């Protein structure tokens, strides 16, 4: 298997990572391969489907040119400081330069590492398939995200609450550098490492940023855009710890994530998020909190610390402006508006408030605006009808023309999202040995703007998933 690796992270000093080969597994089997992504990376999908490819995805053979490592990082988890986390079950094989630039190829669930703490270093089938489906759906909806290249079953058992089948996800990312990577070196007062990390991240993700201050600004802006995208699709990440926020501003570390069915700002799915810290509506302010931790980590690089504290505070607080402007553009597009007026935020908020009252389905209502079916999914019809009149008036004033407005709505409002109850059904089938439902759902959710009779449907009463589990 020839893969043209070009490994820049492994060229950083040894304290950035631990050299770590994946631990071989008993009986690997390919469950899914992303042919399109493979081609984008300059890899031949047919070669990846061979025994050699499978051995790589399983961690049973390390391809030539790989420098397998586990990355060091720290982080705040649910607000509490953890000085050392790191890749406890992930091995970065290396980087390739694909059609869209440099990409990490990482095996998640590849065995124990020096960062495993009490963990087994493994992943199980459920979260691997969830991450595969959801990250690929996000990519199809145009949201910056890590990608899924392959999923393999290991043929080994994993012990969670019960015995479950083991699996490994091959994840592709612009990088796996996190806010927590900066925190790791900040906590160790390793200013030299912070400087190297800044240079590395600038070169990789923000080439126009001249120094730490400009890097912070670029990350704040990119994160504001990312979180606004999540909000516009009803996506709840579920574990926005600082170790799960990437400097590339891609959605990363899909654990107990979920999309809203019924809309309510307080919605939480994650079973470990007892206090709703990472609830739907809290995501922007949590992003700001995380970015403040990044800013803190950059301070030792600044000559005039006091001045830097003031300017970094301003930069981080600037998130709100970028976020609000992006939110308005995205939600404006969802209701067919390509240019915004002063009262439009209000108009959008009113619709959201109507949905929240009865937890009406976020996706079906927005999608239904373009074909007249929205009203069928709203409980408070009088309130909706009143809103609808105001909205039609606003569309008339917009001047873009009905055809263009409908087209805009239909490419802004997905008809198919990876809904929880479907994900759970896919996982149950896969555990029973049937991958057909996974492939059907994958096909439907990677064409998110094309209606689908089965996967476009909201859960029936009683079918709703109330809680998702972390997936470790
Ligand atoms: P997460 O909540 O998935 O972002 O993981 C938080 C930390 O726990 C990271 O350092 C992971 O590498 C580590 N971790 C999660 N699951 C396992 C596992 N099964 N074995 C070892 N480390 C793990
Ligand atoms: Mg993580």
Coordinates of C-alpha atoms and ligand atoms in Angstrom, one line a residue:
X1 CA 0.0 0.0 0.0
X2 CA 1.6 3.2 -1.1
X3 CA 0.4 6.3 0.7
X4 CA 2.3 9.5 0.0
X5 CA 2.5 10.6 3.7
X6 CA 3.9 14.1 4.5
X7 CA 4.0 14.3 8.3
X8 CA 4.4 17.7 9.7
X9 CA 3.1 17.2 13.3
X10 CA 5.4 14.3 13.9
X11 CA 8.3 16.6 13.0
X12 CA 7.5 18.8 16.0
X13 CA 9.6 18.1 19.2
X14 CA 8.9 14.8 21.0
X15 CA 7.0 16.4 23.8
X16 CA 4.1 17.1 21.5
X17 CA 3.1 13.5 21.2
X18 CA 4.0 9.9 22.1
X19 CA 5.2 7.5 19.4
X20 CA 2.5 4.9 19.3
X21 CA 1.7 2.1 16.9
X22 CA -1.9 0.8 16.8
X23 CA -2.6 -2.4 18.6
X24 CA -3.6 -5.2 16.1
X25 CA -7.0 -6.7 16.3
X26 CA -8.3 -10.3 16.0
X27 CA -10.5 -10.4 12.9
X28 CA -11.0 -7.2 11.1
X29 CA -13.8 -6.7 8.6
X30 CA -14.5 -3.6 6.4
X31 CA -17.9 -2.1 7.2
X32 CA -17.8 1.0 5.2
X33 CA -15.4 2.9 2.9
X34 CA -15.8 6.4 1.7
X35 CA -14.7 6.2 -2.0
X36 CA -15.3 9.8 -2.8
X37 CA -13.2 11.0 0.2
X38 CA -10.5 8.5 -0.6
X39 CA -10.2 10.0 -4.1
X40 CA -10.1 13.5 -2.7
X41 CA -7.2 12.4 -0.7
X42 CA -5.4 11.1 -3.7
X43 CA -5.9 7.5 -2.5
X44 CA -7.2 4.6 -4.7
X45 CA -10.4 3.2 -3.2
X46 CA -9.8 -0.1 -4.9
X47 CA -6.5 -0.5 -3.2
X48 CA -8.0 0.5 0.1
X49 CA -10.5 -2.3 -0.3
X50 CA -7.8 -5.0 -0.4
X51 CA -6.5 -7.0 2.5
X52 CA -3.7 -4.5 2.8
X53 CA -6.1 -1.6 3.1
X54 CA -8.1 -3.4 5.7
X55 CA -5.0 -4.2 7.7
X56 CA -4.2 -0.4 7.7
X57 CA -7.7 0.6 8.9
X58 CA -7.6 -2.1 11.6
X59 CA -4.2 -1.1 12.8
X60 CA -2.8 -4.5 12.0
X61 CA -0.2 -3.1 9.6
X62 CA 1.4 0.3 9.6
X63 CA 1.8 1.6 6.0
X64 CA 5.2 2.7 4.8
X65 CA 5.8 6.4 5.4
X66 CA 3.4 6.6 8.4
X67 CA 4.8 7.9 11.7
X68 CA 2.1 6.7 14.1
X69 CA 1.7 9.0 17.1
X70 CA -0.8 9.9 19.8
X71 CA -1.1 13.6 20.4
X72 CA -0.7 15.3 23.8
X73 CA -3.3 17.7 25.0
X74 CA -5.1 18.9 28.1
X75 CA -8.5 20.5 28.5
X76 CA -11.4 21.7 30.5
X77 CA -14.1 19.1 30.7
X78 CA -17.5 20.4 31.7
X79 CA -15.6 23.4 33.1
X80 CA -13.2 21.4 35.2
X81 CA -9.5 21.5 34.4
X82 CA -7.7 18.2 33.4
X83 CA -4.0 18.9 32.9
X84 CA -3.4 15.8 30.8
X85 CA -5.8 14.1 28.4
X86 CA -4.3 13.3 25.0
X87 CA -5.2 10.7 22.4
X88 CA -6.2 7.9 24.7
X89 CA -7.5 5.7 21.9
X90 CA -6.5 7.4 18.7
X91 CA -3.4 7.0 16.6
X92 CA -2.5 9.6 14.0
X93 CA -0.9 7.6 11.1
X94 CA 0.2 10.7 9.3
X95 CA -0.8 13.5 6.9
X96 CA -1.5 13.4 3.2
X97 CA -1.9 16.4 0.8
X98 CA -5.2 15.9 -0.9
X99 CA -7.3 17.9 -3.3
X100 CA -8.2 20.3 -0.5
X101 CA -4.9 20.5 1.2
X102 CA -3.2 18.7 4.1
X103 CA -5.3 16.2 6.0
X104 CA -4.6 14.0 9.0
X105 CA -5.4 10.3 8.8
X106 CA -6.2 9.0 12.2
X107 CA -7.4 5.7 13.6
X108 CA -9.9 6.2 16.4
X109 CA -10.2 3.1 18.7
X110 CA -6.8 1.8 17.8
X111 CA -5.7 0.5 21.2
X112 CA -4.2 1.9 24.4
X113 CA -1.7 4.7 24.4
X114 CA 0.3 6.5 27.1
X115 CA -2.7 8.9 27.4
X116 CA -5.3 6.1 27.9
X117 CA -5.5 6.6 31.7
X118 CA -8.1 4.0 32.8
X119 CA -9.5 3.5 29.3
X120 CA -9.2 0.4 27.1
X121 CA -8.2 2.4 24.0
X122 CA -11.0 1.0 22.0
X123 CA -14.3 2.2 20.5
X124 CA -17.4 0.2 19.8
X125 CA -19.6 -0.1 16.8
X126 CA -22.3 2.2 17.9
X127 CA -20.4 5.5 18.3
X128 CA -18.2 4.6 15.2
X129 CA -21.2 4.3 13.0
X130 CA -22.8 7.4 14.6
X131 CA -19.7 9.5 13.9
X132 CA -19.5 8.1 10.4
X133 CA -23.1 9.0 9.6
X134 CA -23.2 12.4 11.3
X135 CA -19.9 13.7 10.2
X136 CA -20.6 12.7 6.6
X137 CA -24.1 14.3 6.8
X138 CA -22.5 17.5 8.1
X139 CA -20.0 17.5 5.2
X140 CA -22.9 17.1 2.8
X141 CA -24.7 20.0 4.4
X142 CA -21.6 22.1 3.9
X143 CA -20.6 22.3 7.5
X144 CA -16.8 22.3 8.2
X145 CA -16.2 18.9 9.8
X146 CA -13.8 16.0 10.2
X147 CA -14.7 13.2 7.8
X148 CA -15.0 9.5 7.9
X149 CA -12.8 7.5 5.6
X150 CA -13.6 4.0 6.8
X151 CA -15.2 1.9 9.5
X152 CA -14.0 -1.6 10.4
X153 CA -15.2 -4.1 12.9
X154 CA -12.4 -5.5 15.0
X155 CA -13.8 -9.0 15.7
X156 CA -13.1 -8.3 19.3
X157 CA -15.5 -7.6 22.2
X158 CA -15.5 -4.3 24.1
X159 CA -16.8 -3.9 27.6
X160 CA -19.0 -1.0 28.3
X161 CA -22.3 -1.3 30.3
X162 CA -22.6 -4.6 28.4
X163 CA -20.4 -6.5 26.0
X164 CA -20.5 -4.8 22.6
X165 CA -18.7 -5.3 19.3
X166 CA -15.4 -3.4 18.8
X167 CA -14.8 -1.1 15.8
X168 CA -12.4 1.5 14.5
X169 CA -13.1 4.7 12.7
X170 CA -10.6 6.1 10.3
X171 CA -11.0 9.8 10.7
X172 CA -9.8 12.5 8.4
X173 CA -9.3 16.1 9.6
X174 CA -7.6 19.3 8.6
X175 CA -5.8 18.7 11.9
X176 CA -6.5 17.4 15.3
X177 CA -5.0 20.4 17.1
X178 CA -7.3 21.6 19.8
X179 CA -7.7 24.5 22.2
X180 CA -6.6 21.9 24.7
X181 CA -3.3 21.4 22.8
X182 CA -2.4 25.1 23.7
X183 CA -3.6 24.6 27.3
X184 CA -1.3 21.6 27.7
X185 CA 1.8 23.7 27.0
X186 CA 0.5 26.8 28.8
X187 CA -0.1 24.7 31.9
X188 CA 3.5 23.5 31.7
X189 CA 4.8 27.1 31.1
X190 CA 6.4 25.8 27.9
X191 CA 6.5 29.0 25.9
X192 CA 8.8 27.6 23.3
X193 CA 6.3 24.9 22.5
X194 CA 3.5 27.4 22.4
X195 CA 5.5 29.4 19.8
X196 CA 6.1 26.3 17.7
X197 CA 2.4 25.4 17.9
X198 CA 1.3 28.9 16.8
X199 CA 3.6 28.7 13.8
X200 CA 2.4 25.2 13.0
X201 CA -1.3 26.2 13.2
X202 CA -0.8 29.4 11.3
X203 CA 0.9 27.6 8.4
X204 CA -1.7 24.9 8.3
X205 CA -5.0 26.8 8.9
X206 CA -4.6 30.5 9.0
X207 CA -1.7 31.5 6.7
X208 CA -2.7 35.1 6.7
X209 CA -2.4 35.5 10.4
X210 CA 0.9 37.1 11.2
X211 CA 1.2 36.2 14.9
X212 CA -0.7 35.0 18.0
X213 CA -3.1 38.0 18.1
X214 CA -4.1 37.5 14.4
X215 CA -4.4 33.8 14.9
X216 CA -6.8 34.3 17.7
X217 CA -8.9 36.7 15.6
X218 CA -9.0 34.2 12.7
X219 CA -10.0 31.3 15.0
X220 CA -12.7 33.4 16.7
X221 CA -14.2 34.3 13.4
X222 CA -14.0 30.8 12.0
X223 CA -15.6 29.3 15.2
X224 CA -18.4 31.9 15.1
X225 CA -19.2 30.8 11.6
X226 CA -19.1 27.2 12.6
X227 CA -21.3 27.5 15.6
X228 CA -23.8 29.6 13.6
X229 CA -24.0 26.7 11.1
X230 CA -24.7 24.2 13.9
X231 CA -27.5 26.4 15.2
X232 CA -29.0 26.8 11.8
X233 CA -29.3 23.0 11.4
X234 CA -30.4 22.2 15.0
X235 CA -27.1 20.5 15.8
X236 CA -26.1 19.9 19.4
X237 CA -22.5 18.8 19.8
X238 CA -23.0 17.6 23.3
X239 CA -19.4 17.8 24.7
X240 CA -17.9 21.1 23.8
X241 CA -15.0 20.6 26.2
X242 CA -11.9 22.6 25.2
X243 CA -10.2 19.4 24.1
X244 CA -13.0 19.0 21.6
X245 CA -12.7 22.4 19.9
X246 CA -10.4 22.4 16.9
X247 CA -8.1 25.2 15.7
X248 CA -9.1 24.3 12.2
X249 CA -12.7 25.2 13.2
X250 CA -14.1 21.9 12.0
X251 CA -16.7 20.1 13.9
X252 CA -14.7 17.4 15.8
X253 CA -15.2 14.6 18.2
X254 CA -18.7 13.4 17.6
X255 CA -19.8 11.8 20.9
X256 CA -23.2 12.2 22.3
X257 CA -24.1 14.7 19.5
X258 CA -27.6 14.9 18.1
X259 CA -29.9 17.0 16.0
X260 CA -33.0 18.5 17.4
X261 CA -36.3 16.9 16.4
X262 CA -38.7 19.2 18.3
X263 CA -37.2 22.6 18.8
X264 CA -36.5 24.0 22.2
X265 CA -33.4 26.1 23.1
X266 CA -32.8 24.1 26.3
X267 CA -32.5 20.8 24.5
X268 CA -29.8 18.5 25.8
X269 CA -29.3 14.9 24.7
X270 CA -26.0 13.9 26.3
X271 CA -26.5 11.6 29.3
X272 CA -23.4 13.0 30.9
X273 CA -24.4 16.7 30.5
X274 CA -26.5 16.7 33.7
X275 CA -26.6 20.5 34.1
X276 CA -27.2 21.3 30.4
X277 CA -23.9 23.1 30.1
X278 CA -23.8 22.2 26.4
X279 CA -27.5 22.7 25.6
X280 CA -28.5 23.8 22.1
X281 CA -28.8 27.5 23.0
X282 CA -25.7 27.6 25.2
X283 CA -23.3 26.6 22.4
X284 CA -22.3 30.1 21.3
X285 CA -21.4 31.2 24.8
X286 CA -19.5 28.0 25.5
X287 CA -17.5 28.7 22.4
X288 CA -16.7 32.1 23.8
X289 CA -15.6 30.5 27.1
X290 CA -13.4 28.0 25.2
X291 CA -11.9 30.7 23.0
X292 CA -11.0 32.7 26.2
X293 CA -9.0 29.6 27.3
X294 CA -7.2 29.7 23.9
X295 CA -6.5 33.4 24.4
X296 CA -5.1 32.7 27.9
X297 CA -2.8 30.1 26.3
X298 CA -1.4 32.6 23.9
X299 CA -0.6 35.3 26.4
X300 CA 2.9 34.0 27.3
X301 CA 3.9 34.8 23.7
X302 CA 3.0 38.5 24.0
X303 CA 5.6 41.0 25.0
X304 CA 3.2 43.4 26.7
X305 CA 0.9 41.0 28.7
X306 CA -1.3 43.7 30.1
X307 CA -2.1 45.2 26.7
X308 CA -2.6 41.7 25.3
X309 CA -5.1 40.9 28.0
X310 CA -7.2 43.9 27.0
X311 CA -6.9 43.3 23.2
X312 CA -7.5 39.5 23.5
X313 CA -10.6 40.2 25.6
X314 CA -11.9 42.4 22.9
X315 CA -11.1 39.8 20.2
X316 CA -12.9 37.0 22.1
X317 CA -15.9 39.2 22.8
X318 CA -15.9 40.1 19.1
X319 CA -17.3 36.5 18.6
X320 CA -20.8 37.9 19.3
X321 CA -20.8 40.2 16.3
X322 CA -19.4 37.6 13.9
X323 CA -21.8 35.1 15.2
X324 CA -24.9 37.3 15.1
X325 CA -24.2 38.4 11.6
X326 CA -23.7 34.8 10.4
X327 CA -26.7 33.6 12.3
X328 CA -28.8 36.2 10.6
X329 CA -27.5 35.3 7.1
X330 CA -28.1 31.6 7.7
X331 CA -31.5 31.9 9.2
X332 CA -32.4 34.6 6.7
X333 CA -31.7 32.1 3.9
X334 CA -33.8 29.5 5.7
X335 CA -36.8 31.8 5.4
X336 CA -35.9 32.8 1.8
X337 CA -34.2 36.1 2.4
X338 CA -30.9 36.9 0.8
X339 CA -30.7 40.5 2.0
X340 CA -31.5 41.4 5.6
X341 CA -33.5 44.2 7.1
X342 CA -33.4 45.5 10.7
X343 CA -36.5 43.6 11.9
X344 CA -35.6 40.2 10.3
X345 CA -33.9 38.8 13.4
X346 CA -37.1 39.5 15.2
X347 CA -39.2 37.8 12.5
X348 CA -37.0 34.7 12.7
X349 CA -37.0 34.7 16.5
X350 CA -40.8 34.8 16.5
X351 CA -41.0 31.7 14.4
X352 CA -38.6 29.9 16.7
X353 CA -40.6 31.0 19.8
X354 CA -43.7 29.5 18.2
X355 CA -41.9 26.2 17.6
X356 CA -40.5 26.2 21.1
X357 CA -43.9 26.4 22.8
X358 CA -44.9 22.9 21.6
X359 CA -41.5 21.6 20.6
X360 CA -42.5 21.4 16.9
X361 CA -40.1 19.8 14.5
X362 CA -37.4 22.2 13.6
X363 CA -36.4 20.6 10.3
X364 CA -39.8 19.8 9.0
X365 CA -41.2 23.3 9.7
X366 CA -38.3 25.1 8.0
X367 CA -38.2 22.8 5.1
X368 CA -42.0 23.0 4.8
X369 CA -41.9 26.8 4.3
X370 CA -41.0 26.4 0.7
X371 CA -43.8 24.0 -0.2
X372 CA -46.6 25.1 2.1
X373 CA -46.4 22.0 4.4
X374 CA -44.9 23.9 7.4
X375 CA -48.3 24.5 8.9
X376 CA -48.9 20.8 9.1
X377 CA -46.0 20.5 11.6
X378 CA -46.9 23.4 13.8
X379 CA -49.2 22.9 16.8
X380 CA -50.2 26.5 17.4
X381 CA -51.8 27.2 14.1
X382 CA -53.2 30.7 14.9
X383 CA -49.8 32.0 16.0
X384 CA -48.2 30.4 12.9
X385 CA -50.8 31.8 10.5
X386 CA -50.2 35.3 11.9
X387 CA -46.4 34.8 11.5
X388 CA -46.9 33.5 8.0
X389 CA -48.7 36.6 6.9
X390 CA -45.9 38.8 8.2
X391 CA -43.4 36.6 6.5
X392 CA -45.2 36.6 3.1
X393 CA -45.3 40.4 3.3
X394 CA -41.6 40.5 4.0
X395 CA -40.8 38.1 1.1
X396 CA -42.8 40.4 -1.3
X397 CA -40.7 43.4 -0.2
X398 CA -37.5 41.4 -0.7
X399 CA -37.7 41.6 -4.5
X400 CA -35.6 38.5 -5.2
X401 CA -38.6 36.8 -6.8
X402 CA -40.4 33.7 -5.6
X403 CA -38.4 31.2 -7.7
X404 CA -35.1 32.4 -6.3
X405 CA -36.5 32.5 -2.8
X406 CA -37.7 29.0 -3.0
X407 CA -34.4 27.8 -4.4
X408 CA -32.6 29.5 -1.6
X409 CA -34.8 27.9 1.1
X410 CA -34.5 24.5 -0.5
X411 CA -30.7 24.6 -0.4
X412 CA -30.7 26.1 3.2
X413 CA -33.2 23.8 4.8
X414 CA -32.2 20.1 4.7
X415 CA -35.1 17.6 4.2
X416 CA -33.0 14.8 5.7
X417 CA -30.8 15.1 8.8
X418 CA -29.3 12.1 10.7
X419 CA -32.1 11.8 13.2
X420 CA -31.4 10.1 16.5
X421 CA -34.1 7.4 16.2
X422 CA -32.8 6.4 12.8
X423 CA -29.2 6.4 14.0
X424 CA -30.2 4.1 16.9
X425 CA -32.1 1.8 14.5
X426 CA -29.0 1.6 12.3
X427 CA -26.8 0.8 15.3
X428 CA -29.2 -1.9 16.5
X429 CA -29.2 -3.5 13.1
X430 CA -25.5 -3.3 12.7
X431 CA -24.9 -5.0 16.1
X432 CA -27.2 -7.8 14.9
X433 CA -24.9 -8.1 11.8
X434 CA -27.0 -6.2 9.3
X435 CA -25.3 -3.1 7.7
X436 CA -28.0 -2.5 5.0
X437 CA -29.8 0.1 7.1
X438 CA -26.5 1.9 7.7
X439 CA -25.9 2.1 3.9
X440 CA -29.4 3.2 3.2
X441 CA -29.2 6.0 5.8
X442 CA -25.8 7.0 4.7
X443 CA -27.1 7.4 1.1
X444 CA -30.1 9.5 2.3
X445 CA -28.2 11.7 4.7
X446 CA -25.5 12.6 2.2
X447 CA -28.2 13.9 -0.1
X448 CA -29.7 16.1 2.6
X449 CA -31.6 18.5 0.4
X450 CA -33.5 15.7 -1.4
X451 CA -36.6 14.5 0.4
X452 CA -36.6 10.9 1.5
X453 CA -39.7 9.0 2.5
X454 CA -38.1 7.0 5.4
X455 CA -35.1 9.1 6.6
X456 CA -36.9 12.4 6.2
X457 CA -39.5 11.5 8.8
X458 CA -39.6 12.8 12.3
X459 CA -40.0 10.3 15.2
X460 CA -43.5 9.2 15.9
X461 CA -44.6 9.8 19.5
X462 CA -42.8 7.4 21.7
X463 CA -40.0 7.0 19.1
X464 CA -38.1 10.1 20.2
X465 CA -34.6 9.5 21.6
X466 CA -34.3 11.3 24.9
X467 CA -30.7 10.7 25.7
X468 CA -27.5 9.9 23.9
X469 CA -24.4 8.3 25.5
X470 CA -20.9 9.4 25.3
X471 CA -19.6 6.7 23.1
X472 CA -16.3 5.9 24.8
Ligands
LIG1 P1 -13.9 12.5 24.5 O1 -14.9 12.8 25.6 O2 -14.3 11.3 23.6 O3 -13.5 13.7 23.7 O4 -12.6 11.9 25.2 C1 -12.0 12.6 26.3 C2 -10.7 11.9 26.6 O5 -10.9 10.6 27.0 C3 -9.7 11.9 25.5 O6 -8.4 12.0 26.0 C4 -9.8 10.5 24.9 O7 -8.7 10.0 24.2 C5 -10.1 9.7 26.2 N1 -10.8 8.4 25.9 C6 -12.1 8.3 25.6 N2 -12.5 7.0 25.4 C7 -11.4 6.3 25.7 C8 -11.1 4.9 25.8 N3 -12.0 4.0 25.5 N4 -9.8 4.5 26.2 C9 -8.9 5.4 26.4 N5 -9.1 6.8 26.4 C10 -10.3 7.2 26.1
LIG2 MG1 -12.2 14.4 22.5

